[in-house]
PDB file of C-alpha atoms in Angstrom:
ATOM      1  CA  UNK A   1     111.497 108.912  73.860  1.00  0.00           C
ATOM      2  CA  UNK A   2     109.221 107.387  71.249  1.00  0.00           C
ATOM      3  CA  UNK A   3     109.529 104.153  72.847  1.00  0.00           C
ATOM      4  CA  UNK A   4     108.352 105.724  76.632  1.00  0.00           C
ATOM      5  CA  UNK A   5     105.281 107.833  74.647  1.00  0.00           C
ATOM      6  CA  UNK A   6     104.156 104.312  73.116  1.00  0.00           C
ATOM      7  CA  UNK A   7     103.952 103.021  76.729  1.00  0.00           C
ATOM      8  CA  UNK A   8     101.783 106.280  77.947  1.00  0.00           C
ATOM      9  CA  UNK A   9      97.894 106.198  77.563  1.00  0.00           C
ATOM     10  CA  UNK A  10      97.484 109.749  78.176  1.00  0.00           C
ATOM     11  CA  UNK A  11      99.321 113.184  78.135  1.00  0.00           C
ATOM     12  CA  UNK A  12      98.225 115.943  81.211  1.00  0.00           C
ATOM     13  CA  UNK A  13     100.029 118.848  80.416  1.00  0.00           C
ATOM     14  CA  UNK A  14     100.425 122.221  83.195  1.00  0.00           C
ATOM     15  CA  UNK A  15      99.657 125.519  81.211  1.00  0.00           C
ATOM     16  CA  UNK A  16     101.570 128.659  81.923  1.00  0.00           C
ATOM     17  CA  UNK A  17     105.506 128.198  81.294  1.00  0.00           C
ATOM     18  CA  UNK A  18     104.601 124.706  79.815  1.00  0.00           C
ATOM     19  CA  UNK A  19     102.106 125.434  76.940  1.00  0.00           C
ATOM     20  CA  UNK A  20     102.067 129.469  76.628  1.00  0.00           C
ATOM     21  CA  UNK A  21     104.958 131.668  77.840  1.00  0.00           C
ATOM     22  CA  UNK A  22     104.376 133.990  80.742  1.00  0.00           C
ATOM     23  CA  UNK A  23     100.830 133.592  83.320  1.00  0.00           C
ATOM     24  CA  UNK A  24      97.818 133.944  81.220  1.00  0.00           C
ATOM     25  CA  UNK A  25      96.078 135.962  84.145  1.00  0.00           C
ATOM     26  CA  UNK A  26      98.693 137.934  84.079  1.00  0.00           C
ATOM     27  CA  UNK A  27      98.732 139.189  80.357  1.00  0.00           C
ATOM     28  CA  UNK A  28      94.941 139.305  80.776  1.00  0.00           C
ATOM     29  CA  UNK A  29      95.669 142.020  83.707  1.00  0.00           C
ATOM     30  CA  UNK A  30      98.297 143.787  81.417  1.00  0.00           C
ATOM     31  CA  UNK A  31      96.371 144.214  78.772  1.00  0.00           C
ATOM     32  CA  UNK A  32      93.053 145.315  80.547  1.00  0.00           C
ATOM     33  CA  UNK A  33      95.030 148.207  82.552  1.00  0.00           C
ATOM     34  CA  UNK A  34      96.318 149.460  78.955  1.00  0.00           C
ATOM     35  CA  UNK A  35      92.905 149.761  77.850  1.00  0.00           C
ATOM     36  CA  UNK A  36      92.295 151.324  81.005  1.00  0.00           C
ATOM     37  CA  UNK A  37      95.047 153.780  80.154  1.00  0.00           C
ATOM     38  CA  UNK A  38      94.277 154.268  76.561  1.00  0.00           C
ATOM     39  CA  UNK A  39      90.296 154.950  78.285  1.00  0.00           C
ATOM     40  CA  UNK A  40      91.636 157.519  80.398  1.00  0.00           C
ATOM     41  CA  UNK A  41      90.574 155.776  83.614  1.00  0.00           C
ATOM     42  CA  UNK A  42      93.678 156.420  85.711  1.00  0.00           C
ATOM     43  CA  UNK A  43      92.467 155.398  88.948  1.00  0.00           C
ATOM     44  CA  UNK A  44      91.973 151.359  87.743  1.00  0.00           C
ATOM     45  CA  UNK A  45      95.219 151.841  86.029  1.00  0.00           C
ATOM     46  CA  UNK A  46      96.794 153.200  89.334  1.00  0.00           C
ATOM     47  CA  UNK A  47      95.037 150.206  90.975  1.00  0.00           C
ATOM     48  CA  UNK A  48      96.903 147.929  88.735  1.00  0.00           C
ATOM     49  CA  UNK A  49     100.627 149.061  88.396  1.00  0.00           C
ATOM     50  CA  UNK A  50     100.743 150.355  92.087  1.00  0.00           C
ATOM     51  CA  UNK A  51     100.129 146.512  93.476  1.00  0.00           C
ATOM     52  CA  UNK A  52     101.896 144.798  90.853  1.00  0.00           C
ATOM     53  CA  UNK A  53     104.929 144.283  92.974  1.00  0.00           C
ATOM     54  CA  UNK A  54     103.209 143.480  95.813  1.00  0.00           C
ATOM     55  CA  UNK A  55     101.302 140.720  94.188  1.00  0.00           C
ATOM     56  CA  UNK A  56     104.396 139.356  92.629  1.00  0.00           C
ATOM     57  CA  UNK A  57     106.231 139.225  96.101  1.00  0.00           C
ATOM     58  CA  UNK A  58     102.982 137.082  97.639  1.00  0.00           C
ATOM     59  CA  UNK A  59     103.076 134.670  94.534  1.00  0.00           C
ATOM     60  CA  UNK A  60     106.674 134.550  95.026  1.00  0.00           C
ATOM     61  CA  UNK A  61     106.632 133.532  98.457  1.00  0.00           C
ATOM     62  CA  UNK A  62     103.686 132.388  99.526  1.00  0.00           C
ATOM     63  CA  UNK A  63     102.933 130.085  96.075  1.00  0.00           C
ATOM     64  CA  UNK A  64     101.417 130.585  92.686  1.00  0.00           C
ATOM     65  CA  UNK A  65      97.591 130.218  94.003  1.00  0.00           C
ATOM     66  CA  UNK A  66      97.872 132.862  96.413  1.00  0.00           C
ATOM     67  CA  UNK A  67      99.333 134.733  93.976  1.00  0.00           C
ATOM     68  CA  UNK A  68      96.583 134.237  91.789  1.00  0.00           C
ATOM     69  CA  UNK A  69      93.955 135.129  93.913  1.00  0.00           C
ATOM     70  CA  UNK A  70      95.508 138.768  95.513  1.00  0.00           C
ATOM     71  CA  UNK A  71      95.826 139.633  91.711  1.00  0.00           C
ATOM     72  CA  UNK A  72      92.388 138.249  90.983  1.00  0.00           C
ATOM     73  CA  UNK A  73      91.211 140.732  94.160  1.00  0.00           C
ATOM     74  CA  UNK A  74      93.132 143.598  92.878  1.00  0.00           C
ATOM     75  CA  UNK A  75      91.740 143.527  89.586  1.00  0.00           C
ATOM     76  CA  UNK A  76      87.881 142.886  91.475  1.00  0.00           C
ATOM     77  CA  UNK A  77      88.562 145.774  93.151  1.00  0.00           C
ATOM     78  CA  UNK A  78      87.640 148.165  90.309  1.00  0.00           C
ATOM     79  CA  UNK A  79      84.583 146.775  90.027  1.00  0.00           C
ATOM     80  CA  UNK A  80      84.393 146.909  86.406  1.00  0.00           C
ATOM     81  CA  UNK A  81      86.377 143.938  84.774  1.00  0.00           C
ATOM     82  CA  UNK A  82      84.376 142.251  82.343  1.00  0.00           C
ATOM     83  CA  UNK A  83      84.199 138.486  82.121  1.00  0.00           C
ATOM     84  CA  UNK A  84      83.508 138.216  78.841  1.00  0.00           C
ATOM     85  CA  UNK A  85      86.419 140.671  77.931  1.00  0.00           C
ATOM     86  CA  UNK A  86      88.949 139.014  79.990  1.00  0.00           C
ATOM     87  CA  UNK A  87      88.124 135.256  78.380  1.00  0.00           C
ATOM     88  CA  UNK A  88      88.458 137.056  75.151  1.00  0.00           C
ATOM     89  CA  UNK A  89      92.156 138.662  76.301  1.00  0.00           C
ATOM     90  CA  UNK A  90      92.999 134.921  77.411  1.00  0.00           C
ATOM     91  CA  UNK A  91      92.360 133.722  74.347  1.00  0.00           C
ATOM     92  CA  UNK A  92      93.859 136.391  72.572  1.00  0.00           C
ATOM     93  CA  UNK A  93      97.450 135.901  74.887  1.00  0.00           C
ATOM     94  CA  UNK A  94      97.041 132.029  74.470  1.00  0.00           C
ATOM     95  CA  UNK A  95      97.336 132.415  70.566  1.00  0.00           C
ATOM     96  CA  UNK A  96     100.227 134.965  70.848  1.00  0.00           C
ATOM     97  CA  UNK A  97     102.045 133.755  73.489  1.00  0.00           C
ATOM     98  CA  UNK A  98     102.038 129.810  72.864  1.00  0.00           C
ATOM     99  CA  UNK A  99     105.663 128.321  72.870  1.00  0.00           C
ATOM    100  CA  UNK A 100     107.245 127.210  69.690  1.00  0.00           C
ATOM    101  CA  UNK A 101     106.356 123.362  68.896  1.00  0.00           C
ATOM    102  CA  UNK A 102     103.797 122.988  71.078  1.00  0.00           C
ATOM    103  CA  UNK A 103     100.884 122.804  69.333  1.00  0.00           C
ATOM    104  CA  UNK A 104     102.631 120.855  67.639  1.00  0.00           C
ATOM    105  CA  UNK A 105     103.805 118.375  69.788  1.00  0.00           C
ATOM    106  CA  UNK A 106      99.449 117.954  71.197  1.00  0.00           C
ATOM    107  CA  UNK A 107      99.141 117.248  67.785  1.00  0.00           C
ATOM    108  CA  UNK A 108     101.607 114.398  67.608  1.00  0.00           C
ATOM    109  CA  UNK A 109     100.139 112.567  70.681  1.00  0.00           C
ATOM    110  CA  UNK A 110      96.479 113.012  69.783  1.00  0.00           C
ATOM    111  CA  UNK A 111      97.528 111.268  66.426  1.00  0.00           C
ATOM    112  CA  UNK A 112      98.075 108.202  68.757  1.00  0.00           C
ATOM    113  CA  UNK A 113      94.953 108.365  69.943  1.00  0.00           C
ATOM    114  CA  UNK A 114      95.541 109.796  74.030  1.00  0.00           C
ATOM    115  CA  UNK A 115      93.725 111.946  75.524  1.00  0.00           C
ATOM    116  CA  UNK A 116      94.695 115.498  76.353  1.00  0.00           C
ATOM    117  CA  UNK A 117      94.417 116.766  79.860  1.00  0.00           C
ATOM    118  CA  UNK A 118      95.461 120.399  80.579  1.00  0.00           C
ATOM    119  CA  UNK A 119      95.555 121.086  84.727  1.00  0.00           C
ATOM    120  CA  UNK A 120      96.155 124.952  85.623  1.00  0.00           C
ATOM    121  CA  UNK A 121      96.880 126.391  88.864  1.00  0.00           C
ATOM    122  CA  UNK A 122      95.306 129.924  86.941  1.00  0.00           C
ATOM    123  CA  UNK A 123      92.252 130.751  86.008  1.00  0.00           C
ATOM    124  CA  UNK A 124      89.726 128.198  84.450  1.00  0.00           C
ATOM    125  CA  UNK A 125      89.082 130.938  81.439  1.00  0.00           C
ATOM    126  CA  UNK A 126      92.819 130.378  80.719  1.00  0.00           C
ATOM    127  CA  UNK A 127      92.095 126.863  80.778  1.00  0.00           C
ATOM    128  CA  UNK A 128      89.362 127.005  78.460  1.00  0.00           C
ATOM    129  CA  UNK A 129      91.233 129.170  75.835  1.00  0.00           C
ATOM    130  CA  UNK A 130      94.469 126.832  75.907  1.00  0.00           C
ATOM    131  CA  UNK A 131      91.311 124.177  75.400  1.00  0.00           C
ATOM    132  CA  UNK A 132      90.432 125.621  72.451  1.00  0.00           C
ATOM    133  CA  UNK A 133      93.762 126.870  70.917  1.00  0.00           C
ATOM    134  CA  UNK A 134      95.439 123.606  71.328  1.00  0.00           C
ATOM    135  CA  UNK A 135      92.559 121.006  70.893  1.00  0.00           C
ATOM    136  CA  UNK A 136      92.950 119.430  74.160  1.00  0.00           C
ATOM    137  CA  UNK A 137      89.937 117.212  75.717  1.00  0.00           C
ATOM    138  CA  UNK A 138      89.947 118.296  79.085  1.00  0.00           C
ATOM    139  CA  UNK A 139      91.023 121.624  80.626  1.00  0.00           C
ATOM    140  CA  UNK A 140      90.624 122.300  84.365  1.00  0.00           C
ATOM    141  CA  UNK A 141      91.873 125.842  86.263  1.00  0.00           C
ATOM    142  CA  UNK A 142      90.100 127.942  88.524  1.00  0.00           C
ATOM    143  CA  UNK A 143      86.942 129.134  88.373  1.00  0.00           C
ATOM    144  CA  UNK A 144      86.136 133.366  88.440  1.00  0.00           C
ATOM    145  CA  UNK A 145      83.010 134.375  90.816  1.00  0.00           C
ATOM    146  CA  UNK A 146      81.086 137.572  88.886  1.00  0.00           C
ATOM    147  CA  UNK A 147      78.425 139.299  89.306  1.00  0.00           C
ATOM    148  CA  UNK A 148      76.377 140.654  86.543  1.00  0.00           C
ATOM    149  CA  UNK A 149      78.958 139.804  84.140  1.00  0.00           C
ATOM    150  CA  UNK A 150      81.674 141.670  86.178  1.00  0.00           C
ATOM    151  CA  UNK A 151      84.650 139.870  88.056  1.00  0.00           C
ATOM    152  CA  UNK A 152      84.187 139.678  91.814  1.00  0.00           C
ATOM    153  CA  UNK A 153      86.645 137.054  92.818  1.00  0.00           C
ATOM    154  CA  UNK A 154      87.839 133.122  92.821  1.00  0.00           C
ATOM    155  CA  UNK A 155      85.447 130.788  93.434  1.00  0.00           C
ATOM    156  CA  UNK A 156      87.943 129.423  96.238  1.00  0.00           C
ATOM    157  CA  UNK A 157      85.900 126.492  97.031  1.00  0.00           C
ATOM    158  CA  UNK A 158      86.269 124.955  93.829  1.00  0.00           C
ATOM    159  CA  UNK A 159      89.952 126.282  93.281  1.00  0.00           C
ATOM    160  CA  UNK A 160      93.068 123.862  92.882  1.00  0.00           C
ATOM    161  CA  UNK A 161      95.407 125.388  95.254  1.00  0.00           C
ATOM    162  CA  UNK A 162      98.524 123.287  95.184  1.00  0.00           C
ATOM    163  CA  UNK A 163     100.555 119.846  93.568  1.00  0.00           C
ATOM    164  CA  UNK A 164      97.914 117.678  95.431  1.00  0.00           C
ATOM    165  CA  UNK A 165      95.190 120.074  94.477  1.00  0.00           C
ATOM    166  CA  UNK A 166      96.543 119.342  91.248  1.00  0.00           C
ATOM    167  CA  UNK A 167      97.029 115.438  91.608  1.00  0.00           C
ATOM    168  CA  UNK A 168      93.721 115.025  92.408  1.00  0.00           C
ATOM    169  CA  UNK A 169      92.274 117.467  89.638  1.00  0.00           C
ATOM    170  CA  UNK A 170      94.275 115.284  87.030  1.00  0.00           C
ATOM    171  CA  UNK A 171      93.443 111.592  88.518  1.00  0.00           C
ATOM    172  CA  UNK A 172      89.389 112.651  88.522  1.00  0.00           C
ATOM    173  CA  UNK A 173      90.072 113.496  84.996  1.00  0.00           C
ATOM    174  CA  UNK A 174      91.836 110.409  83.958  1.00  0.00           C
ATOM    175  CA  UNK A 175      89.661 107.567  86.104  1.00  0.00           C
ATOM    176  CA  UNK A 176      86.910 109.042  84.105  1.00  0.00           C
ATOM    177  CA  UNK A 177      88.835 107.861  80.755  1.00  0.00           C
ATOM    178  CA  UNK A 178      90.066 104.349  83.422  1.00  0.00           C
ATOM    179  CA  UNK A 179      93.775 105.927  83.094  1.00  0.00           C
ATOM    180  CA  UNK A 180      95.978 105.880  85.577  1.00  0.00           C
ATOM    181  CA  UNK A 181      98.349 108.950  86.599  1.00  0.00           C
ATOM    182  CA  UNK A 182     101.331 106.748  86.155  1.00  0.00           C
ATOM    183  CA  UNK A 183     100.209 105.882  82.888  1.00  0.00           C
ATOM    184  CA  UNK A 184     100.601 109.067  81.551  1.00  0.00           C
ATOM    185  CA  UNK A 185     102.603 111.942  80.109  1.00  0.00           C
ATOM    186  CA  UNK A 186     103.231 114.745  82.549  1.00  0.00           C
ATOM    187  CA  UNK A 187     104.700 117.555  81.003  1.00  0.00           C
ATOM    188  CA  UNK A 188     105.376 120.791  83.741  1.00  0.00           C
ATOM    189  CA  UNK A 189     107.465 123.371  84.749  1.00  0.00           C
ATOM    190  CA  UNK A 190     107.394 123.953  88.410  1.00  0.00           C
ATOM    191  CA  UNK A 191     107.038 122.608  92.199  1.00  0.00           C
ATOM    192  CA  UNK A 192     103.226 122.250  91.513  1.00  0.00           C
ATOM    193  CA  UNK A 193     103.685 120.101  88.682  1.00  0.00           C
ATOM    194  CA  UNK A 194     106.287 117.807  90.634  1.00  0.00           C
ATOM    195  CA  UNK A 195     103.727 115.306  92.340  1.00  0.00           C
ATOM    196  CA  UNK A 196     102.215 114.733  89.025  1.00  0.00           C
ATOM    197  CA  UNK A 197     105.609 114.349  87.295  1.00  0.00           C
ATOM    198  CA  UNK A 198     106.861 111.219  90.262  1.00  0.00           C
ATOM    199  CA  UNK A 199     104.035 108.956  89.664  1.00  0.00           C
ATOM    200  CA  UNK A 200     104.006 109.623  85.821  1.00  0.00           C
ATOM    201  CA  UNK A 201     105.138 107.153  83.001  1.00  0.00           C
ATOM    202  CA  UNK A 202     107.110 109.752  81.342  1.00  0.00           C
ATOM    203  CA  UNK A 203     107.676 113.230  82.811  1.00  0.00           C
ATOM    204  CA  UNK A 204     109.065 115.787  80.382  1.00  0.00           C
ATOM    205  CA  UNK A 205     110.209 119.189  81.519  1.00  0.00           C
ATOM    206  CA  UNK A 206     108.626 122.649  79.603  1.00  0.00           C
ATOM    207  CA  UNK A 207     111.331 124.761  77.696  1.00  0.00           C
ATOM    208  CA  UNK A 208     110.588 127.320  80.422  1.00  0.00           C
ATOM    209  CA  UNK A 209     110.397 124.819  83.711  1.00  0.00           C
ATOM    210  CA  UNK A 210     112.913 125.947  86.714  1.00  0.00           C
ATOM    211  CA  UNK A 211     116.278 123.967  87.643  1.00  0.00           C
ATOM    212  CA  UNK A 212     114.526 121.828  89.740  1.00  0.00           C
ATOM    213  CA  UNK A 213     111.646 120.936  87.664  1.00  0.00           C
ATOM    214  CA  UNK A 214     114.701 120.374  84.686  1.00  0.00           C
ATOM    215  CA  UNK A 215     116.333 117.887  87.275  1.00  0.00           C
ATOM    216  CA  UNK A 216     113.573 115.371  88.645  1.00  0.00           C
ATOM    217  CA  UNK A 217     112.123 115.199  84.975  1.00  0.00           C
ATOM    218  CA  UNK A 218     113.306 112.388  82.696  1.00  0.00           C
ATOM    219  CA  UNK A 219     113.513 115.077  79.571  1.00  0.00           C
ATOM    220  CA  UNK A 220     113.977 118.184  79.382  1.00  0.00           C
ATOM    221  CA  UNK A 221     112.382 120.208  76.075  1.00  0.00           C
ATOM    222  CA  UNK A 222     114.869 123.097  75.973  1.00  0.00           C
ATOM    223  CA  UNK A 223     112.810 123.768  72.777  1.00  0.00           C
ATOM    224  CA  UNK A 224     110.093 121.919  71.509  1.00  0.00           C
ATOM    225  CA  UNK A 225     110.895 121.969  67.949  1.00  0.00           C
ATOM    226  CA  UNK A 226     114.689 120.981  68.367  1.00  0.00           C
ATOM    227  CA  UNK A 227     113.119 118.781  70.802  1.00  0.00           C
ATOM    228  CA  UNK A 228     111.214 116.753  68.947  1.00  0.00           C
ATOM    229  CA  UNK A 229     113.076 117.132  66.099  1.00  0.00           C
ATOM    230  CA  UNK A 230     115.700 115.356  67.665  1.00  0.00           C
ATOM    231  CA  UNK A 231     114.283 112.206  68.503  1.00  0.00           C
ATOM    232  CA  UNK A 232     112.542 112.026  65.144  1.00  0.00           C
ATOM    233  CA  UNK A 233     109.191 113.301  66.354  1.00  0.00           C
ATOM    234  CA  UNK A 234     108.074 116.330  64.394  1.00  0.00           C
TER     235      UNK A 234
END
């Protein structure tokens, strides 16, 4: 492993699953409809809970982005979601929810000088907040339309949508540094992560990444910590 991370110039890592357990969106959403509660306004917590399976069933079908966005609609639709309170919940969820050794393991490859991409499929304030928490140099997701301060939607012309959305998000990212995709560290844990994964250096699978991610990978991290700690790292 150390030997294949010597030979990588960079490190783009996905962000839900991979970095922090769980959809950061998602625990944003959670936790504003219990404040809702807690407020007494029923009817935005009724808006939440009552489409929550429906939403799940679209992302589960019809892909992660689309997914993303009904959720992103549902929650628009009480017209009072605060921007500013939902990057602060992100950040909050990013600092609780982050996987064991993976801090960590950013840590380790920024000693060696590479820099740290983060590509997201969510929202770009969950990007931003796994920015911050981790120390990463780049962080891309997709962007939140508001008006007024108050969440009215994706910004769906600027979204990254699926594993070529994704491709391309990370190879902008990296010709700006002249780093190649297969250069790099990929580290994901599902189908949207796979195109990045084929064409990197090294591909390493999240603790949380599905059977499929687990098989086209070269490593799996069943755990970070025993991870690294295996092969010496950490």
């Amino acid at each position: 492993l150390k030997t294949y991370i010597e030979q990588c110039r960079a490190a783009v890592f996905d962000i839900d699953n991979t970095l922090v357990e769980g959809r950061v969106a998602q625990g944003v959403g959670k936790a504003y409809l219990l404040e809702e509660l807690f407020r007494g306004h029923l009817r935005h917590f009724w808006t939440g809970i009552s489409n929550h399976g429906r939403v799940k069933g679209i992302a589960k079908s019809r892909g992660e982005y689309k997914g993303l966005r009904e959720f992103t609609n549902v929650l628009a639709s009480t017209s009072c979601v605060d921007v500013n309170t939902a990057r602060t919940l992100a950040e909050q969820y990013v600092a609780s929810h982050t996987l064991p050794g993976a801090r960590e393991f950013v840590a380790y490859l920024q000693e060696r000088g590479m820099p740290i991409v983060g590509i997201t499929l969510g929202w770009q304030i969950a990007a931003d907040a796994a920015k911050m928490y981790f120390g990463l140099d780049q962080a891309k997701g997709n962007p939140l339309l508001h008006e007024n301060g108050v969440i009215t939607g994706l910004d769906e012309l600027r979204c990254i949508t699926n594993e070529g959305g994704k491709h391309n998000a990370a190879w902008k990212i990296l010709d700006k540094y002249g780093i190649k995709v297969g250069e790099s560290l990929v580290v994901g844990n599902d189908p949207s992560d796979h195109l990045l994964m084929a064409q990197a250096r090294l591909s390493i699978a999240s603790p949380l990444a599905d059977k499929e991610t687990r098989c086209i990978a070269k490593y799996w991290a069943e755990d970070y910590q025993r991870f690294l700690a295996r092969y010496q790292i950490l």
